[in-house]
Short mmCIF file of C-alpha atoms in Angstrom, two decimals:
data_model
loop_
_atom_site.label_atom_id
_atom_site.label_comp_id
_atom_site.label_asym_id
_atom_site.label_seq_id
_atom_site.Cartn_x
_atom_site.Cartn_y
_atom_site.Cartn_z
CA MET A 1 79.87 113.90 -8.11
CA LEU A 2 81.28 116.40 -5.79
CA ARG A 3 83.70 117.02 -2.73
CA VAL A 4 83.79 118.40 0.20
CA GLN A 5 86.47 119.38 1.86
CA SER A 6 85.83 120.50 5.91
CA PRO A 7 87.72 120.48 8.68
CA GLU A 8 85.77 117.52 9.77
CA GLY A 9 87.22 115.23 6.62
CA THR A 10 86.40 115.38 3.28
CA ARG A 11 82.81 113.72 2.13
CA ARG A 12 81.01 113.26 -1.28
CA VAL A 13 77.84 115.25 -2.60
CA ASP A 14 75.76 113.79 -5.17
CA VAL A 15 73.95 116.86 -7.41
CA ASP A 16 73.32 117.32 -11.60
CA ASN A 17 74.38 120.53 -13.13
CA VAL A 18 71.01 121.50 -13.19
CA THR A 19 70.78 121.42 -9.40
CA VAL A 20 70.13 125.05 -7.80
CA THR A 21 73.18 125.99 -5.41
CA ARG A 22 69.97 125.50 -2.67
CA GLU A 23 69.99 122.38 -2.47
CA LEU A 24 74.20 122.19 -2.15
CA PHE A 25 73.96 123.62 0.98
CA GLU A 26 71.11 121.63 2.23
CA LYS A 27 73.06 118.06 0.63
CA VAL A 28 76.34 119.46 2.18
CA LEU A 29 74.61 119.98 5.17
CA ASN A 30 73.08 116.52 5.51
CA THR A 31 76.17 114.69 4.18
CA PHE A 32 78.73 116.18 7.57
CA GLY A 33 75.55 115.46 10.04
CA ASN A 34 73.46 119.10 11.32
CA ILE A 35 77.07 120.94 11.48
CA GLY A 36 76.82 123.44 14.38
CA TYR A 37 78.71 126.14 13.24
CA SER A 38 78.26 128.13 9.73
CA PHE A 39 80.06 127.55 6.86
CA ALA A 40 80.57 128.93 3.62
CA LEU A 41 81.37 126.89 0.26
CA TYR A 42 84.23 128.10 -2.43
CA CYS A 43 85.39 126.87 -5.56
CA LYS A 44 88.80 127.05 -4.95
CA ARG A 45 91.26 126.64 -1.65
CA ASP A 46 91.84 130.98 -1.23
CA LYS A 47 88.13 131.20 -0.85
CA SER A 48 88.41 132.81 -4.26
CA GLN A 49 85.47 131.55 -5.60
CA GLU A 50 82.38 131.42 -2.57
CA ILE A 51 79.76 129.37 -3.56
CA VAL A 52 76.77 131.66 -2.69
CA SER A 53 73.19 129.63 -1.52
CA SER A 54 70.71 130.59 -4.38
CA ASN A 55 67.44 129.70 -5.96
CA ALA A 56 68.27 131.35 -8.91
CA LYS A 57 71.56 130.33 -9.50
CA THR A 58 72.47 126.17 -11.18
CA MET A 59 75.95 124.52 -10.28
CA ALA A 60 76.64 124.49 -14.32
CA SER A 61 76.89 128.39 -13.10
CA TYR A 62 80.43 127.58 -11.46
CA GLY A 63 81.49 125.46 -13.32
CA LEU A 64 81.76 122.61 -11.65
CA GLN A 65 83.03 119.25 -13.09
CA HIS A 66 82.15 115.64 -12.05
CA GLY A 67 84.91 114.92 -9.47
CA ASP A 68 85.80 117.95 -9.03
CA MET A 69 86.39 119.12 -5.30
CA ILE A 70 84.64 122.22 -3.04
CA TYR A 71 85.79 123.55 0.18
CA LEU A 72 83.91 123.95 3.01
CA SER A 73 84.40 126.78 5.06
CA PRO A 74 83.75 128.38 9.22
CA ILE A 75 82.60 131.59 9.07
CA ALA A 76 84.44 133.50 12.36
CA GLY A 77 82.05 134.65 14.83
CA ALA A 78 79.05 135.51 11.65
CA VAL A 79 75.76 136.60 12.99
CA GLN A 80 72.74 135.63 11.02
CA HIS A 81 70.13 138.18 10.81
CA GLY A 82 66.05 137.99 10.31
CA GLU A 83 66.60 139.86 6.72
CA GLN A 84 68.73 137.62 4.92
CA ASP A 85 67.11 135.01 2.62
CA ALA A 86 65.38 132.69 4.43
CA SER A 87 67.04 130.00 2.52
CA VAL A 88 70.22 131.00 3.35
CA LEU A 89 69.84 131.24 7.22
CA LYS A 90 68.48 127.49 6.74
CA VAL A 91 71.51 126.54 5.78
CA LYS A 92 73.59 128.56 7.66
CA ASN A 93 71.85 127.83 10.62
CA GLY A 94 71.30 124.35 10.31
CA VAL A 95 67.80 124.48 11.86
CA SER A 96 64.69 124.15 10.62
CA THR A 97 63.17 127.62 10.25
CA ALA A 98 64.88 130.66 10.23
CA SER A 99 63.32 131.98 12.90
CA SER A 100 63.90 129.34 15.67
CA THR A 101 67.58 129.66 16.49
CA THR A 102 70.69 131.94 15.74
CA PHE A 103 74.73 131.27 16.21
CA LEU A 104 75.55 133.79 18.25
CA PRO A 105 79.23 135.03 18.03
CA SER A 106 81.39 135.30 21.25
CA THR A 107 80.67 137.16 23.88
CA SER A 108 83.50 138.51 26.33
CA SER A 109 81.40 136.66 28.99
CA MET A 110 83.11 133.50 27.10
CA HIS A 111 86.62 134.99 27.71
CA GLY A 112 87.30 134.36 24.24
CA SER A 113 85.02 131.00 22.77
CA LYS A 114 84.71 130.52 19.29
CA ILE A 115 82.68 127.80 20.22
CA PRO A 116 79.66 128.22 18.50
CA ILE A 117 76.22 129.56 20.66
CA ARG A 118 72.81 128.92 20.49
CA SER A 119 70.76 132.34 21.69
CA ASN A 120 67.05 130.91 22.06
CA VAL A 121 68.23 129.33 25.89
CA GLU A 122 67.52 129.61 28.95
CA GLU A 123 70.41 128.80 31.14
CA ASP A 124 70.12 127.73 34.71
CA GLN A 125 71.22 131.54 36.64
CA VAL A 126 74.35 129.60 38.17
CA ASP A 127 75.54 128.97 35.30
CA VAL A 128 75.08 132.66 33.56
CA PHE A 129 76.74 133.60 36.43
CA LEU A 130 79.42 131.63 36.61
CA GLN A 131 79.98 132.18 32.50
CA LYS A 132 80.95 136.31 33.68
CA MET A 133 83.24 134.70 36.57
CA ASP A 134 87.46 134.87 35.62
CA GLY A 135 88.05 131.68 36.99
CA THR A 136 91.46 131.88 37.28
CA VAL A 137 92.90 130.54 40.43
CA LYS A 138 95.23 133.40 42.57
CA ARG A 139 98.33 133.01 43.75
CA LYS A 140 100.47 135.73 46.14
CA ARG A 141 103.73 136.71 45.17
CA ASP A 142 105.85 133.73 46.24
CA PRO A 143 108.86 134.86 48.32
CA LYS A 144 111.11 132.04 47.47
CA ASN A 145 111.18 132.76 44.15
CA CYS A 146 110.36 135.23 42.59
CA LEU A 147 112.38 138.05 42.44
CA HIS A 148 110.51 140.96 41.17
CA GLY A 149 108.30 143.50 42.46
CA GLU A 150 104.76 143.12 43.64
CA ASN A 151 103.38 145.23 40.87
CA SER A 152 104.81 142.79 38.98
CA SER A 153 104.67 138.76 37.98
CA CYS A 154 106.08 135.97 37.10
CA ILE A 155 105.96 131.78 35.69
CA HIS A 156 106.16 131.58 40.47
CA CYS A 157 102.84 133.22 41.01
CA LEU A 158 100.70 134.11 37.74
CA PRO A 159 97.29 132.82 38.39
CA LEU A 160 96.16 128.98 37.70
CA GLU A 161 93.41 128.21 34.96
CA PRO A 162 90.77 126.75 36.63
CA TYR A 163 91.33 123.17 35.01
CA ASP A 164 95.15 123.47 36.54
CA ALA A 165 96.06 119.43 36.89
CA SER A 166 98.57 120.18 39.55
CA TYR A 167 95.98 122.58 41.14
CA LEU A 168 92.96 120.16 41.21
CA LYS A 169 95.73 117.32 42.45
CA GLU A 170 96.58 120.16 45.44
CA LEU A 171 92.98 120.40 46.41
CA ASN A 172 92.11 116.52 46.46
CA VAL A 173 89.33 117.18 43.63
CA LYS A 174 89.07 114.54 40.92
CA HIS A 175 87.14 114.82 38.59
CA MET A 176 86.73 119.64 36.86
CA SER A 177 83.73 121.05 37.36
CA PHE A 178 81.69 121.44 34.30
CA HIS A 179 82.35 126.06 33.01
CA ALA A 180 86.71 125.08 33.83
CA TYR A 181 86.88 122.00 31.28
CA LEU A 182 84.24 124.58 29.35
CA ARG A 183 87.23 126.29 29.55
CA LYS A 184 89.74 123.68 28.89
CA LEU A 185 87.79 122.97 25.58
CA SER A 186 88.42 127.05 23.91
CA SER A 187 91.74 127.64 25.93
CA GLY A 188 93.43 126.45 22.28
CA LEU A 189 94.94 128.15 19.64
CA ASP A 190 92.27 128.74 17.70
CA GLY A 191 90.07 129.82 20.51
CA GLY A 192 87.34 126.17 21.04
CA LYS A 193 86.12 127.08 17.05
CA TYR A 194 85.33 123.15 16.14
CA ALA A 195 84.19 122.11 20.07
CA ASN A 196 81.09 121.65 19.86
CA LEU A 197 78.92 119.74 22.09
CA ASP A 198 77.01 116.87 21.04
CA ASN A 199 74.84 114.80 23.41
CA ILE A 200 76.01 110.77 22.79
CA SER A 201 73.04 109.16 20.23
CA CYS A 202 73.35 105.35 21.35
CA ARG A 203 70.10 105.40 18.32
CA ILE A 204 69.95 104.92 14.85
CA LYS A 205 69.51 108.69 12.78
CA PRO A 206 65.97 108.63 11.15
CA GLY A 207 65.47 109.35 7.12
CA CYS A 208 67.95 108.20 5.56
CA THR A 209 67.19 106.61 1.85
CA GLY A 210 70.24 104.12 0.60
CA HIS A 211 69.18 101.61 2.25
CA PRO A 212 65.66 100.12 3.35
CA PRO A 213 65.17 99.91 7.84
CA TRP A 214 66.60 98.06 10.38
CA PRO A 215 67.40 95.10 10.24
CA LYS A 216 66.18 95.06 6.93
CA GLY A 217 69.15 97.45 6.24
CA VAL A 218 71.81 100.84 8.04
CA CYS A 219 74.68 102.98 6.43
CA SER A 220 78.27 104.55 8.02
CA LYS A 221 75.83 107.32 7.82
CA CYS A 222 73.09 106.63 10.36
CA GLN A 223 74.75 103.41 11.84
CA PRO A 224 74.85 105.27 16.34
CA LYS A 225 79.36 105.29 17.03
CA ALA A 226 80.31 102.02 19.04
CA ILE A 227 80.68 103.24 22.97
CA THR A 228 84.32 102.29 24.65
CA LEU A 229 83.07 103.25 28.88
CA ASN A 230 85.39 105.94 29.75
CA SER A 231 85.80 108.42 32.94
CA GLN A 232 84.31 111.11 32.58
CA ALA A 233 86.73 114.20 32.95
CA TYR A 234 84.38 116.77 34.72
CA ARG A 235 80.99 116.59 36.02
CA HIS A 236 78.40 119.00 36.47
CA VAL A 237 77.76 119.46 40.45
CA ASP A 238 80.76 119.42 42.44
CA ASN A 239 79.10 119.55 46.37
CA VAL A 240 75.95 118.90 47.43
CA VAL A 241 74.46 120.22 51.16
CA PHE A 242 71.29 120.33 52.93
CA GLU A 243 70.11 123.24 54.70
CA ASN A 244 68.26 122.43 57.74
CA PRO A 245 69.92 119.23 58.51
CA ASN A 246 66.67 118.49 60.02
CA LEU A 247 66.22 117.61 56.72
CA VAL A 248 68.24 114.42 56.52
CA GLU A 249 66.17 113.29 60.00
CA GLN A 250 62.81 113.38 59.56
CA PHE A 251 63.92 111.44 56.26
CA LEU A 252 65.44 108.88 58.32
CA HIS A 253 62.72 108.39 61.26
CA TYR A 254 60.71 106.21 58.37
CA TRP A 255 64.04 103.59 57.95
CA ARG A 256 64.30 104.20 61.96
CA VAL A 257 60.76 102.85 62.86
CA THR A 258 60.10 100.65 60.42
CA GLY A 259 63.35 99.25 58.84
CA ARG A 260 62.41 99.42 55.07
CA GLN A 261 64.19 101.72 52.67
CA ARG A 262 62.24 105.54 51.31
CA ILE A 263 63.39 107.09 48.30
CA GLY A 264 62.48 111.64 48.05
CA PHE A 265 63.46 114.13 46.08
CA LEU A 266 65.39 116.82 46.75
CA TYR A 267 63.99 120.23 46.09
CA GLY A 268 66.50 123.45 46.31
CA ARG A 269 68.98 125.45 44.20
CA PHE A 270 72.05 125.59 42.60
CA ASP A 271 74.71 127.87 43.53
CA ILE A 272 78.27 128.99 42.80
CA HIS A 273 80.31 126.11 44.80
CA LEU A 274 83.55 128.27 46.07
CA ASP A 275 86.39 125.35 46.94
CA VAL A 276 85.76 124.12 43.71
CA PRO A 277 87.46 126.39 40.43
CA LEU A 278 84.05 127.50 38.95
CA GLY A 279 82.09 125.20 41.24
CA ILE A 280 78.88 124.41 41.06
CA LYS A 281 77.39 122.99 44.93
CA GLY A 282 73.25 122.16 45.16
CA ILE A 283 72.05 123.48 48.31
CA VAL A 284 69.21 121.02 49.02
CA ALA A 285 65.85 123.29 51.26
CA ALA A 286 62.82 120.19 50.94
CA ILE A 287 62.77 116.46 50.65
CA TYR A 288 59.41 115.08 49.36
CA GLU A 289 58.69 111.45 49.66
CA PRO A 290 56.26 110.58 46.14
CA PRO A 291 54.27 107.17 46.79
CA GLN A 292 55.55 104.11 47.62
CA GLU A 293 55.79 100.24 48.68
CA SER A 294 59.12 99.49 50.24
CA THR A 295 60.65 96.04 52.00
CA ARG A 296 63.59 96.06 53.38
CA ASP A 297 66.49 95.44 50.57
CA SER A 298 63.55 97.33 48.24
CA VAL A 299 61.26 100.30 47.61
CA ARG A 300 59.38 100.50 44.22
CA LEU A 301 58.13 104.02 43.22
CA LEU A 302 53.26 104.00 42.58
CA LEU A 303 53.71 106.50 39.12
CA PRO A 304 52.07 108.18 38.45
CA ASP A 305 52.20 110.28 40.95
CA ASN A 306 49.24 113.34 40.82
CA ARG A 307 50.96 114.70 43.49
CA GLN A 308 54.29 115.88 41.97
CA SER A 309 52.44 118.02 38.96
CA VAL A 310 51.51 121.07 42.08
CA VAL A 311 54.73 120.31 44.25
CA ASP A 312 56.09 120.89 41.37
CA ARG A 313 53.78 124.65 40.91
CA VAL A 314 54.48 124.74 44.72
CA ALA A 315 58.47 124.26 44.42
CA ALA A 316 58.43 126.32 41.41
CA LYS A 317 57.10 129.62 43.75
CA LEU A 318 59.20 129.33 46.37
CA GLY A 319 62.06 129.50 43.09
CA LEU A 320 63.07 125.96 44.22
CA GLN A 321 63.13 122.79 41.98
CA CYS A 322 63.55 119.42 41.75
CA ILE A 323 67.45 118.85 41.39
CA GLY A 324 67.63 115.11 42.50
CA TRP A 325 66.92 112.07 44.63
CA ILE A 326 68.14 111.16 47.29
CA PHE A 327 67.05 106.76 49.20
CA THR A 328 68.24 105.00 51.93
CA ASP A 329 70.17 101.35 52.00
CA LEU A 330 70.76 100.82 54.98
CA VAL A 331 71.18 96.93 57.20
CA ALA A 332 71.05 98.06 61.25
CA GLU A 333 73.79 96.37 62.96
CA ASP A 334 73.53 97.07 67.06
CA VAL A 335 70.52 98.71 67.47
CA SER A 336 71.92 99.48 70.82
CA LYS A 337 74.81 101.51 69.44
CA GLY A 338 73.13 102.62 66.53
CA THR A 339 75.39 101.30 64.01
CA VAL A 340 74.30 100.20 60.64
CA ARG A 341 76.31 98.13 58.22
CA HIS A 342 78.95 99.04 56.00
CA PHE A 343 78.62 96.97 52.51
CA ARG A 344 79.93 99.59 50.11
CA ASN A 345 82.76 100.30 49.31
CA ALA A 346 85.50 99.99 46.18
CA GLU A 347 85.71 96.16 47.09
CA THR A 348 81.90 95.52 46.41
CA HIS A 349 80.02 98.72 44.48
CA PHE A 350 79.14 102.17 45.48
CA LEU A 351 76.08 102.49 43.20
CA SER A 352 74.18 99.07 41.75
CA ALA A 353 73.63 98.86 38.47
CA GLN A 354 70.06 98.98 39.32
CA GLU A 355 70.06 102.91 40.53
CA CYS A 356 72.55 103.97 38.13
CA ILE A 357 70.33 103.21 35.84
CA MET A 358 67.77 104.45 37.46
CA ALA A 359 69.52 107.70 38.12
CA GLY A 360 70.78 107.75 34.31
CA ASN A 361 67.16 107.76 33.59
CA PHE A 362 65.96 110.93 37.01
CA GLN A 363 69.23 112.92 35.27
CA SER A 364 67.55 112.31 30.99
CA LEU A 365 64.20 113.92 32.17
CA HIS A 366 65.70 116.92 33.63
CA PRO A 367 68.84 118.00 31.15
CA ASN A 368 71.36 120.73 31.99
CA PRO A 369 69.89 123.68 29.04
CA CYS A 370 73.44 124.57 27.56
CA ARG A 371 74.02 127.40 24.87
CA LEU A 372 77.32 125.74 23.58
CA SER A 373 74.92 122.44 22.55
CA SER A 374 74.10 122.21 19.82
CA ASP A 375 70.47 120.67 21.03
CA GLY A 376 70.34 123.61 23.33
CA TYR A 377 71.18 121.25 26.54
CA PHE A 378 74.34 118.72 27.95
CA GLY A 379 74.03 116.37 29.98
CA SER A 380 72.19 117.25 34.16
CA LYS A 381 72.41 118.23 37.30
CA PHE A 382 69.98 116.18 38.33
CA VAL A 383 72.26 114.29 41.57
CA THR A 384 71.79 111.28 43.58
CA VAL A 385 71.91 110.99 47.49
CA CYS A 386 72.74 107.53 48.91
CA VAL A 387 72.24 107.23 52.57
CA THR A 388 73.99 104.01 54.03
CA GLY A 389 76.62 103.43 56.04
CA ASP A 390 80.22 103.99 56.59
CA SER A 391 83.63 102.76 57.59
CA GLN A 392 82.80 103.61 60.92
CA ASN A 393 79.82 102.43 60.97
CA GLN A 394 77.74 104.99 61.20
CA VAL A 395 74.50 106.92 58.95
CA HIS A 396 76.39 108.41 55.78
CA MET A 397 75.86 110.08 52.86
CA GLU A 398 77.34 110.01 49.63
CA GLY A 399 76.72 112.16 46.22
CA TYR A 400 77.18 111.06 42.73
CA GLN A 401 76.03 111.39 38.96
CA VAL A 402 76.35 108.51 36.26
CA SER A 403 78.57 109.97 33.23
CA ASN A 404 76.50 111.09 29.68
CA GLN A 405 77.30 108.07 28.24
CA CYS A 406 75.34 105.74 31.08
CA GLN A 407 72.85 109.35 30.76
CA ALA A 408 72.75 107.84 27.23
CA LEU A 409 72.53 104.09 27.37
CA VAL A 410 69.51 103.97 30.01
CA ARG A 411 68.08 106.81 27.65
CA ASP A 412 68.50 104.19 24.55
CA GLU A 413 67.66 101.65 26.97
CA CYS A 414 70.57 100.03 25.94
CA LEU A 415 71.45 98.16 29.87
CA VAL A 416 69.82 96.35 31.55
CA PRO A 417 70.69 94.97 35.80
CA THR A 418 72.09 91.47 36.62
CA LYS A 419 70.17 89.60 39.51
CA ASP A 420 73.05 88.14 40.60
CA ALA A 421 75.94 90.32 40.98
CA PRO A 422 73.96 94.27 41.68
CA GLU A 423 77.51 96.21 40.83
CA LEU A 424 77.31 94.51 37.14
CA ALA A 425 74.38 95.86 34.24
CA TYR A 426 74.20 94.32 30.64
CA ALA A 427 74.10 95.58 27.40
CA ARG A 428 71.21 94.05 25.42
CA GLN A 429 72.32 93.35 22.32
CA SER A 430 69.95 94.24 18.45
CA THR A 431 67.01 92.68 17.34
CA ALA A 432 65.05 93.29 14.84
CA GLU A 433 62.61 96.00 16.32
CA LYS A 434 66.20 98.07 17.73
CA TYR A 435 69.69 98.54 17.50
CA ILE A 436 71.98 97.88 20.16
CA PRO A 437 75.24 99.62 19.71
CA ASP A 438 78.63 97.78 20.90
CA VAL A 439 79.92 98.98 24.63
CA TYR A 440 83.01 98.30 24.99
CA TYR A 441 85.83 99.39 28.26
CA LYS A 442 89.10 98.80 29.21
CA VAL A 443 90.94 97.41 31.77
CA LEU A 444 94.41 98.09 33.04
CA GLU A 445 97.21 95.52 33.23
CA GLU A 446 99.53 95.68 35.89
CA LEU A 447 102.05 97.81 34.41
CA GLY A 448 99.23 100.77 33.63
CA ARG A 449 99.31 99.77 30.31
CA SER A 450 94.99 100.06 28.96
#
């Protein structure tokens, strides 16, 4: 038994004296759950005796004894070259084959970030543009507090970071943009070296050989972590606009004529949103209404939709993609005045549990490609637009996205809606067929304590 000390903590691995060092690297990688950065192993804390991954050298050649401590150290900015030994690439990159993925060092476009980057992920064009932008908020010289000349600067006029809390509060922005969040991750002394974007999983990790499979056994290595619901600090899309108001008018025409609700898919593109630091906005160019059956209070999509693939191909040729979905929840109040009821607010709900589950399902079907995630994707840019009545009883649109936590809970089939309380969802219980992690939430007291 060897102890492995790393930035993620200390773990244990079991090896024999005749075990080759390549197997040691693989066992360390599996023990730490496929860490997303390149690393090296050393016999001593001062990194004076490196353990080289090889099919020839054994544990005995390094003089390691039962209970000894070895040290895992990340390799900052290491580049894995194709001419290296394939077994070394497999261990250091944490992938199944040497040619599928490599981790590249940070570049100037990431502004000093040391977060590992996957080279084979094709990100959206707007993400590539935002990565190259400076992102800081420029400030003019303050005539009252700035005592320097025009070509100098001080704390009163230095540019602000895009995640500055006080500046976002002035703009009335509750959630920072996703790229501002990435800058915040890489703003520390370590440059985001240990900040990985890991997708939440509510499933038991496969391949655990230390016990029988669920429901006969589960351990801390394969068991998913309990989830405590928190407000997400960032959002992937900051604004949704329509190129032409006639798009919405044509979509609402069905409800005005029949009084029945309607669902449509939004096709458009993503662009830079200048009103939020490093923000992204979705620009809707068309609405596709799939086959559906609707009543005055419900809509059911008729799946599968054979025309969906044709619509996607036509949209792609026009430079468009499916960026979200839109639905109506309108009840006429006074037909002569054209007013509608206002029933979605902080006292009731903004989105029902059923709508949140549907939004989470759509977001899972449209993941956001991201080079900074070990999976190659993180979150989603897929938006939800609800057409309902506002406080002045006028037809009003609101845009939403569910959090990555909700998206994971929906994807792994942990949530179901409730019958009598549309604002509440029910977390399933574990069964013999499926393990469901515990889901917790916080309640603020009157004094603000959780």
